[in-house]
Amino acid sequence: ATGYFKHWQKRSDASTQTATDSSVIVRGIERVGFKAGIETTNIFLTGLIFFVVFVALVMALVAVFKLGCEVLAKNGKMKGDKFQEFRNGWKVVARGILFRLTLIGFPQMCVLCLWEFTRVDSAAEVVLAVIMFLSVVAALGWAALKVLRLAKRSVIMHKNPAYILYSDPTCLNKWGFLYVQYRATAYYFIVPFLGYILIKGLFIGLSQPAPVVQTIALVIIEAAMLIAVSVLRPWMDKKTNIYN
């Protein structure tokens, strides 16, 4: 019995030593999840839930603010003309805020959804990734197309793209998030900007196993974008162009 116990103890010590010596190297998105204490198979879903909850919370706050304004105005505790523009066109403002939030989450959703295609944690998560990726790309693509059409209509009617884009409150509240930072004649820059984010997301999300390819691609993309903005200088003033 004593001999058996010693033999078992040696095997146990050897197993412990093997487990202690073994290590797993994580890079890229997996390393981010590891440092944040997130299970690797939950990284995509965690990012998706965070984005959805953030959007829902902001939209709920907009609705509560609208309701609060109406209640205060009805009870005479707030002047009737205060926040009048928001109260009358709050649906347009809410759509504009929703599009702004979509633009903010666009890089995150591009990277995580494309990365999930390579991971395939589960069939349901892949379906969610497909739906979210296509929805975000379609929404921003449609918004960019709408801005281009409005600018062309403004050029045809008023010989100036800024007339409709900057003087129409409905257009400005709903679509202005895409072009207000650019000068009027550079409204088209929204298309290369969205393409720039999408291409970066493709390389970051799909090239995790190939860090050298990813690094070279990102250097080329950033250099091309730097040259483009240096030549076109699409932002409003000199300081903003230099900063970007």
PDB file of C-alpha atoms in Angstrom:
ATOM      1  CA  ALA A   1       0.000   0.000   0.000  1.00  0.00           C
ATOM      2  CA  THR A   2       2.870   2.322   0.853  1.00  0.00           C
ATOM      3  CA  GLY A   3       4.576   1.597  -2.468  1.00  0.00           C
ATOM      4  CA  TYR A   4       1.309   2.247  -4.375  1.00  0.00           C
ATOM      5  CA  PHE A   5       0.823   5.551  -2.561  1.00  0.00           C
ATOM      6  CA  LYS A   6       4.352   6.695  -3.423  1.00  0.00           C
ATOM      7  CA  HIS A   7       3.799   5.705  -7.085  1.00  0.00           C
ATOM      8  CA  TRP A   8       0.497   7.640  -7.225  1.00  0.00           C
ATOM      9  CA  GLN A   9       2.124  10.673  -5.582  1.00  0.00           C
ATOM     10  CA  LYS A  10       4.906  10.692  -8.195  1.00  0.00           C
ATOM     11  CA  ARG A  11       2.325  10.562 -10.999  1.00  0.00           C
ATOM     12  CA  SER A  12       0.316  13.370  -9.340  1.00  0.00           C
ATOM     13  CA  ASP A  13       3.423  15.524  -8.961  1.00  0.00           C
ATOM     14  CA  ALA A  14       4.344  14.890 -12.595  1.00  0.00           C
ATOM     15  CA  SER A  15       0.834  15.886 -13.739  1.00  0.00           C
ATOM     16  CA  THR A  16       0.959  19.038 -11.639  1.00  0.00           C
ATOM     17  CA  GLN A  17       4.359  19.921 -13.049  1.00  0.00           C
ATOM     18  CA  THR A  18       3.081  19.385 -16.618  1.00  0.00           C
ATOM     19  CA  ALA A  19       0.026  21.548 -15.978  1.00  0.00           C
ATOM     20  CA  THR A  20       2.184  24.250 -14.436  1.00  0.00           C
ATOM     21  CA  ASP A  21       4.727  24.235 -17.264  1.00  0.00           C
ATOM     22  CA  SER A  22       2.121  24.359 -20.052  1.00  0.00           C
ATOM     23  CA  SER A  23       1.037  27.802 -21.253  1.00  0.00           C
ATOM     24  CA  VAL A  24      -1.255  29.242 -23.907  1.00  0.00           C
ATOM     25  CA  ILE A  25      -0.254  32.294 -25.936  1.00  0.00           C
ATOM     26  CA  VAL A  26      -3.078  34.647 -26.896  1.00  0.00           C
ATOM     27  CA  ARG A  27      -2.802  37.551 -29.311  1.00  0.00           C
ATOM     28  CA  GLY A  28      -4.974  40.253 -30.746  1.00  0.00           C
ATOM     29  CA  ILE A  29      -8.675  40.171 -29.890  1.00  0.00           C
ATOM     30  CA  GLU A  30      -8.269  37.040 -27.760  1.00  0.00           C
ATOM     31  CA  ARG A  31      -5.621  38.811 -25.672  1.00  0.00           C
ATOM     32  CA  VAL A  32      -7.953  41.779 -25.159  1.00  0.00           C
ATOM     33  CA  GLY A  33     -10.651  39.403 -23.950  1.00  0.00           C
ATOM     34  CA  PHE A  34      -8.193  37.574 -21.684  1.00  0.00           C
ATOM     35  CA  LYS A  35      -7.003  40.803 -20.052  1.00  0.00           C
ATOM     36  CA  ALA A  36     -10.609  41.925 -19.582  1.00  0.00           C
ATOM     37  CA  GLY A  37     -11.514  38.611 -17.953  1.00  0.00           C
ATOM     38  CA  ILE A  38     -13.922  37.622 -20.743  1.00  0.00           C
ATOM     39  CA  GLU A  39     -14.189  34.032 -21.914  1.00  0.00           C
ATOM     40  CA  THR A  40     -12.922  33.746 -25.495  1.00  0.00           C
ATOM     41  CA  THR A  41     -16.210  32.321 -26.745  1.00  0.00           C
ATOM     42  CA  ASN A  42     -18.086  35.264 -25.182  1.00  0.00           C
ATOM     43  CA  ILE A  43     -16.051  38.148 -26.635  1.00  0.00           C
ATOM     44  CA  PHE A  44     -18.291  38.723 -29.657  1.00  0.00           C
ATOM     45  CA  LEU A  45     -21.534  38.392 -27.712  1.00  0.00           C
ATOM     46  CA  THR A  46     -20.266  40.693 -24.962  1.00  0.00           C
ATOM     47  CA  GLY A  47     -19.384  43.388 -27.491  1.00  0.00           C
ATOM     48  CA  LEU A  48     -22.711  42.970 -29.288  1.00  0.00           C
ATOM     49  CA  ILE A  49     -24.766  43.172 -26.084  1.00  0.00           C
ATOM     50  CA  PHE A  50     -22.804  46.215 -24.897  1.00  0.00           C
ATOM     51  CA  PHE A  51     -23.513  48.037 -28.169  1.00  0.00           C
ATOM     52  CA  VAL A  52     -27.224  47.130 -28.221  1.00  0.00           C
ATOM     53  CA  VAL A  53     -27.729  48.096 -24.574  1.00  0.00           C
ATOM     54  CA  PHE A  54     -25.871  51.380 -25.116  1.00  0.00           C
ATOM     55  CA  VAL A  55     -28.084  52.273 -28.104  1.00  0.00           C
ATOM     56  CA  ALA A  56     -31.267  51.264 -26.263  1.00  0.00           C
ATOM     57  CA  LEU A  57     -30.283  53.296 -23.196  1.00  0.00           C
ATOM     58  CA  VAL A  58     -29.562  56.451 -25.208  1.00  0.00           C
ATOM     59  CA  MET A  59     -32.814  56.175 -27.166  1.00  0.00           C
ATOM     60  CA  ALA A  60     -34.724  55.607 -23.908  1.00  0.00           C
ATOM     61  CA  LEU A  61     -33.160  58.774 -22.470  1.00  0.00           C
ATOM     62  CA  VAL A  62     -34.272  60.729 -25.557  1.00  0.00           C
ATOM     63  CA  ALA A  63     -37.827  59.446 -25.144  1.00  0.00           C
ATOM     64  CA  VAL A  64     -37.834  60.248 -21.414  1.00  0.00           C
ATOM     65  CA  PHE A  65     -36.547  63.771 -22.116  1.00  0.00           C
ATOM     66  CA  LYS A  66     -39.301  64.322 -24.698  1.00  0.00           C
ATOM     67  CA  LEU A  67     -41.939  63.042 -22.278  1.00  0.00           C
ATOM     68  CA  GLY A  68     -40.543  65.182 -19.459  1.00  0.00           C
ATOM     69  CA  CYS A  69     -40.636  68.306 -21.637  1.00  0.00           C
ATOM     70  CA  GLU A  70     -44.258  67.682 -22.581  1.00  0.00           C
ATOM     71  CA  VAL A  71     -45.306  67.083 -18.964  1.00  0.00           C
ATOM     72  CA  LEU A  72     -43.528  70.220 -17.723  1.00  0.00           C
ATOM     73  CA  ALA A  73     -44.971  72.332 -20.546  1.00  0.00           C
ATOM     74  CA  LYS A  74     -48.470  70.990 -19.889  1.00  0.00           C
ATOM     75  CA  ASN A  75     -48.243  71.774 -16.166  1.00  0.00           C
ATOM     76  CA  GLY A  76     -46.919  75.267 -16.846  1.00  0.00           C
ATOM     77  CA  LYS A  77     -43.547  74.614 -15.208  1.00  0.00           C
ATOM     78  CA  MET A  78     -41.689  75.240 -18.460  1.00  0.00           C
ATOM     79  CA  LYS A  79     -42.208  77.854 -21.140  1.00  0.00           C
ATOM     80  CA  GLY A  80     -44.199  76.562 -24.070  1.00  0.00           C
ATOM     81  CA  ASP A  81     -41.591  77.611 -26.625  1.00  0.00           C
ATOM     82  CA  LYS A  82     -38.661  75.986 -24.814  1.00  0.00           C
ATOM     83  CA  PHE A  83     -37.146  73.051 -26.740  1.00  0.00           C
ATOM     84  CA  GLN A  84     -39.933  73.689 -29.250  1.00  0.00           C
ATOM     85  CA  GLU A  85     -37.862  72.539 -32.217  1.00  0.00           C
ATOM     86  CA  PHE A  86     -36.952  69.294 -30.468  1.00  0.00           C
ATOM     87  CA  ARG A  87     -40.505  68.656 -29.268  1.00  0.00           C
ATOM     88  CA  ASN A  88     -42.009  69.198 -32.714  1.00  0.00           C
ATOM     89  CA  GLY A  89     -39.412  67.200 -34.634  1.00  0.00           C
ATOM     90  CA  TRP A  90     -38.219  64.793 -31.980  1.00  0.00           C
ATOM     91  CA  LYS A  91     -38.737  61.758 -34.248  1.00  0.00           C
ATOM     92  CA  VAL A  92     -36.329  63.209 -36.801  1.00  0.00           C
ATOM     93  CA  VAL A  93     -33.852  64.063 -34.043  1.00  0.00           C
ATOM     94  CA  ALA A  94     -34.195  60.534 -32.622  1.00  0.00           C
ATOM     95  CA  ARG A  95     -33.447  59.012 -36.037  1.00  0.00           C
ATOM     96  CA  GLY A  96     -30.410  61.255 -36.352  1.00  0.00           C
ATOM     97  CA  ILE A  97     -29.163  60.174 -32.916  1.00  0.00           C
ATOM     98  CA  LEU A  98     -29.717  56.527 -33.849  1.00  0.00           C
ATOM     99  CA  PHE A  99     -27.650  56.961 -37.002  1.00  0.00           C
ATOM    100  CA  ARG A 100     -24.932  58.719 -34.994  1.00  0.00           C
ATOM    101  CA  LEU A 101     -24.792  55.815 -32.546  1.00  0.00           C
ATOM    102  CA  THR A 102     -24.601  53.402 -35.484  1.00  0.00           C
ATOM    103  CA  LEU A 103     -21.627  55.333 -36.864  1.00  0.00           C
ATOM    104  CA  ILE A 104     -19.936  55.283 -33.434  1.00  0.00           C
ATOM    105  CA  GLY A 105     -20.371  51.504 -33.180  1.00  0.00           C
ATOM    106  CA  PHE A 106     -19.492  50.824 -36.817  1.00  0.00           C
ATOM    107  CA  PRO A 107     -15.770  50.034 -36.247  1.00  0.00           C
ATOM    108  CA  GLN A 108     -16.541  47.806 -33.257  1.00  0.00           C
ATOM    109  CA  MET A 109     -19.270  45.859 -35.052  1.00  0.00           C
ATOM    110  CA  CYS A 110     -17.157  45.472 -38.200  1.00  0.00           C
ATOM    111  CA  VAL A 111     -14.249  43.960 -36.275  1.00  0.00           C
ATOM    112  CA  LEU A 112     -16.259  41.722 -33.943  1.00  0.00           C
ATOM    113  CA  CYS A 113     -18.756  40.452 -36.532  1.00  0.00           C
ATOM    114  CA  LEU A 114     -16.054  39.643 -39.091  1.00  0.00           C
ATOM    115  CA  TRP A 115     -13.932  38.010 -36.383  1.00  0.00           C
ATOM    116  CA  GLU A 116     -16.884  35.849 -35.367  1.00  0.00           C
ATOM    117  CA  PHE A 117     -17.046  34.499 -38.938  1.00  0.00           C
ATOM    118  CA  THR A 118     -13.587  33.005 -38.381  1.00  0.00           C
ATOM    119  CA  ARG A 119     -14.351  31.778 -34.845  1.00  0.00           C
ATOM    120  CA  VAL A 120     -17.850  30.256 -35.309  1.00  0.00           C
ATOM    121  CA  ASP A 121     -18.486  30.003 -31.550  1.00  0.00           C
ATOM    122  CA  SER A 122     -22.014  28.821 -32.313  1.00  0.00           C
ATOM    123  CA  ALA A 123     -24.489  28.859 -35.202  1.00  0.00           C
ATOM    124  CA  ALA A 124     -26.691  31.385 -33.390  1.00  0.00           C
ATOM    125  CA  GLU A 125     -23.790  33.791 -32.843  1.00  0.00           C
ATOM    126  CA  VAL A 126     -22.827  33.565 -36.521  1.00  0.00           C
ATOM    127  CA  VAL A 127     -26.417  34.418 -37.476  1.00  0.00           C
ATOM    128  CA  LEU A 128     -26.342  37.393 -35.093  1.00  0.00           C
ATOM    129  CA  ALA A 129     -23.014  38.505 -36.565  1.00  0.00           C
ATOM    130  CA  VAL A 130     -24.391  38.334 -40.120  1.00  0.00           C
ATOM    131  CA  ILE A 131     -27.558  40.246 -39.209  1.00  0.00           C
ATOM    132  CA  MET A 132     -25.722  42.954 -37.261  1.00  0.00           C
ATOM    133  CA  PHE A 133     -22.961  43.408 -39.846  1.00  0.00           C
ATOM    134  CA  LEU A 134     -25.367  43.661 -42.793  1.00  0.00           C
ATOM    135  CA  SER A 135     -27.727  45.941 -40.841  1.00  0.00           C
ATOM    136  CA  VAL A 136     -25.013  48.421 -39.858  1.00  0.00           C
ATOM    137  CA  VAL A 137     -23.404  48.467 -43.305  1.00  0.00           C
ATOM    138  CA  ALA A 138     -26.795  48.819 -45.031  1.00  0.00           C
ATOM    139  CA  ALA A 139     -27.948  51.624 -42.695  1.00  0.00           C
ATOM    140  CA  LEU A 140     -24.792  53.719 -43.104  1.00  0.00           C
ATOM    141  CA  GLY A 141     -24.563  52.968 -46.818  1.00  0.00           C
ATOM    142  CA  TRP A 142     -28.151  54.086 -47.328  1.00  0.00           C
ATOM    143  CA  ALA A 143     -27.533  57.235 -45.262  1.00  0.00           C
ATOM    144  CA  ALA A 144     -24.435  58.076 -47.337  1.00  0.00           C
ATOM    145  CA  LEU A 145     -26.372  57.516 -50.570  1.00  0.00           C
ATOM    146  CA  LYS A 146     -29.157  59.767 -49.294  1.00  0.00           C
ATOM    147  CA  VAL A 147     -26.661  62.570 -48.580  1.00  0.00           C
ATOM    148  CA  LEU A 148     -25.161  62.232 -52.069  1.00  0.00           C
ATOM    149  CA  ARG A 149     -28.621  62.466 -53.650  1.00  0.00           C
ATOM    150  CA  LEU A 150     -29.552  65.516 -51.573  1.00  0.00           C
ATOM    151  CA  ALA A 151     -26.285  67.220 -52.498  1.00  0.00           C
ATOM    152  CA  LYS A 152     -26.834  66.541 -56.201  1.00  0.00           C
ATOM    153  CA  ARG A 153     -30.392  67.882 -55.960  1.00  0.00           C
ATOM    154  CA  SER A 154     -29.066  70.995 -54.223  1.00  0.00           C
ATOM    155  CA  VAL A 155     -26.481  71.502 -56.983  1.00  0.00           C
ATOM    156  CA  ILE A 156     -29.143  71.148 -59.683  1.00  0.00           C
ATOM    157  CA  MET A 157     -31.641  73.472 -57.969  1.00  0.00           C
ATOM    158  CA  HIS A 158     -29.356  76.014 -56.280  1.00  0.00           C
ATOM    159  CA  LYS A 159     -25.923  75.515 -57.892  1.00  0.00           C
ATOM    160  CA  ASN A 160     -24.553  74.794 -54.425  1.00  0.00           C
ATOM    161  CA  PRO A 161     -24.474  71.527 -52.430  1.00  0.00           C
ATOM    162  CA  ALA A 162     -24.581  73.409 -49.122  1.00  0.00           C
ATOM    163  CA  TYR A 163     -28.035  74.911 -49.642  1.00  0.00           C
ATOM    164  CA  ILE A 164     -30.082  71.812 -48.817  1.00  0.00           C
ATOM    165  CA  LEU A 165     -27.472  70.031 -46.720  1.00  0.00           C
ATOM    166  CA  TYR A 166     -26.937  72.920 -44.280  1.00  0.00           C
ATOM    167  CA  SER A 167     -30.068  75.081 -44.443  1.00  0.00           C
ATOM    168  CA  ASP A 168     -32.736  72.367 -44.202  1.00  0.00           C
ATOM    169  CA  PRO A 169     -33.224  71.561 -40.461  1.00  0.00           C
ATOM    170  CA  THR A 170     -34.742  68.141 -41.182  1.00  0.00           C
ATOM    171  CA  CYS A 171     -31.838  67.142 -43.406  1.00  0.00           C
ATOM    172  CA  LEU A 172     -29.310  68.524 -40.943  1.00  0.00           C
ATOM    173  CA  ASN A 173     -30.810  66.749 -37.918  1.00  0.00           C
ATOM    174  CA  LYS A 174     -31.235  63.428 -39.694  1.00  0.00           C
ATOM    175  CA  TRP A 175     -28.175  63.164 -41.954  1.00  0.00           C
ATOM    176  CA  GLY A 176     -25.855  65.890 -40.707  1.00  0.00           C
ATOM    177  CA  PHE A 177     -23.816  63.480 -38.581  1.00  0.00           C
ATOM    178  CA  LEU A 178     -22.136  62.269 -41.777  1.00  0.00           C
ATOM    179  CA  TYR A 179     -21.053  65.551 -43.334  1.00  0.00           C
ATOM    180  CA  VAL A 180     -21.162  68.506 -40.881  1.00  0.00           C
ATOM    181  CA  GLN A 181     -17.461  68.136 -40.132  1.00  0.00           C
ATOM    182  CA  TYR A 182     -16.596  68.545 -43.832  1.00  0.00           C
ATOM    183  CA  ARG A 183     -16.698  71.640 -45.989  1.00  0.00           C
ATOM    184  CA  ALA A 184     -19.720  71.834 -48.251  1.00  0.00           C
ATOM    185  CA  THR A 185     -17.843  70.929 -51.443  1.00  0.00           C
ATOM    186  CA  ALA A 186     -16.299  67.847 -49.777  1.00  0.00           C
ATOM    187  CA  TYR A 187     -19.568  66.195 -48.711  1.00  0.00           C
ATOM    188  CA  TYR A 188     -18.600  63.180 -50.845  1.00  0.00           C
ATOM    189  CA  PHE A 189     -15.786  62.319 -48.412  1.00  0.00           C
ATOM    190  CA  ILE A 190     -18.264  60.337 -46.314  1.00  0.00           C
ATOM    191  CA  VAL A 191     -17.971  57.506 -48.849  1.00  0.00           C
ATOM    192  CA  PRO A 192     -14.167  57.022 -48.650  1.00  0.00           C
ATOM    193  CA  PHE A 193     -14.338  57.511 -44.870  1.00  0.00           C
ATOM    194  CA  LEU A 194     -16.870  54.686 -44.427  1.00  0.00           C
ATOM    195  CA  GLY A 195     -14.898  52.549 -46.875  1.00  0.00           C
ATOM    196  CA  TYR A 196     -11.741  53.231 -44.870  1.00  0.00           C
ATOM    197  CA  ILE A 197     -13.373  51.952 -41.669  1.00  0.00           C
ATOM    198  CA  LEU A 198     -14.819  48.907 -43.440  1.00  0.00           C
ATOM    199  CA  ILE A 199     -11.509  47.891 -45.041  1.00  0.00           C
ATOM    200  CA  LYS A 200      -9.659  48.292 -41.737  1.00  0.00           C
ATOM    201  CA  GLY A 201     -12.325  46.182 -40.051  1.00  0.00           C
ATOM    202  CA  LEU A 202     -11.896  43.487 -42.697  1.00  0.00           C
ATOM    203  CA  PHE A 203      -8.168  43.171 -42.090  1.00  0.00           C
ATOM    204  CA  ILE A 204      -8.418  43.393 -38.295  1.00  0.00           C
ATOM    205  CA  GLY A 205     -11.317  40.950 -38.002  1.00  0.00           C
ATOM    206  CA  LEU A 206     -10.287  38.391 -40.616  1.00  0.00           C
ATOM    207  CA  SER A 207      -6.470  38.506 -40.333  1.00  0.00           C
ATOM    208  CA  GLN A 208      -6.012  37.726 -36.654  1.00  0.00           C
ATOM    209  CA  PRO A 209      -3.994  34.542 -37.390  1.00  0.00           C
ATOM    210  CA  ALA A 210      -1.686  36.494 -39.756  1.00  0.00           C
ATOM    211  CA  PRO A 211      -0.278  39.452 -37.789  1.00  0.00           C
ATOM    212  CA  VAL A 212       2.383  40.302 -40.382  1.00  0.00           C
ATOM    213  CA  VAL A 213      -0.174  40.560 -43.190  1.00  0.00           C
ATOM    214  CA  GLN A 214      -2.440  42.574 -40.920  1.00  0.00           C
ATOM    215  CA  THR A 215       0.315  44.996 -39.932  1.00  0.00           C
ATOM    216  CA  ILE A 216       1.485  45.615 -43.504  1.00  0.00           C
ATOM    217  CA  ALA A 217      -2.107  46.110 -44.678  1.00  0.00           C
ATOM    218  CA  LEU A 218      -2.889  48.586 -41.897  1.00  0.00           C
ATOM    219  CA  VAL A 219       0.269  50.594 -42.629  1.00  0.00           C
ATOM    220  CA  ILE A 220      -0.686  50.797 -46.318  1.00  0.00           C
ATOM    221  CA  ILE A 221      -4.300  51.741 -45.498  1.00  0.00           C
ATOM    222  CA  GLU A 222      -3.272  54.451 -43.042  1.00  0.00           C
ATOM    223  CA  ALA A 223      -0.667  55.835 -45.464  1.00  0.00           C
ATOM    224  CA  ALA A 224      -3.231  55.961 -48.281  1.00  0.00           C
ATOM    225  CA  MET A 225      -5.741  57.722 -46.027  1.00  0.00           C
ATOM    226  CA  LEU A 226      -3.101  60.217 -44.882  1.00  0.00           C
ATOM    227  CA  ILE A 227      -2.198  61.047 -48.479  1.00  0.00           C
ATOM    228  CA  ALA A 228      -5.874  61.371 -49.426  1.00  0.00           C
ATOM    229  CA  VAL A 229      -6.740  63.793 -46.606  1.00  0.00           C
ATOM    230  CA  SER A 230      -3.540  65.771 -47.185  1.00  0.00           C
ATOM    231  CA  VAL A 231      -4.454  66.300 -50.834  1.00  0.00           C
ATOM    232  CA  LEU A 232      -8.228  66.770 -50.504  1.00  0.00           C
ATOM    233  CA  ARG A 233      -8.262  68.570 -47.114  1.00  0.00           C
ATOM    234  CA  PRO A 234     -11.996  67.920 -46.713  1.00  0.00           C
ATOM    235  CA  TRP A 235     -12.549  69.371 -43.222  1.00  0.00           C
ATOM    236  CA  MET A 236     -13.914  72.801 -42.428  1.00  0.00           C
ATOM    237  CA  ASP A 237     -10.781  74.767 -41.565  1.00  0.00           C
ATOM    238  CA  LYS A 238      -6.999  74.552 -41.628  1.00  0.00           C
ATOM    239  CA  LYS A 239      -6.611  73.544 -37.972  1.00  0.00           C
ATOM    240  CA  THR A 240      -9.090  70.664 -38.300  1.00  0.00           C
ATOM    241  CA  ASN A 241      -7.385  69.417 -41.446  1.00  0.00           C
ATOM    242  CA  ILE A 242      -3.976  69.489 -39.760  1.00  0.00           C
ATOM    243  CA  TYR A 243      -5.342  67.685 -36.707  1.00  0.00           C
ATOM    244  CA  ASN A 244      -6.939  64.918 -38.770  1.00  0.00           C
TER     245      ASN A 244
END
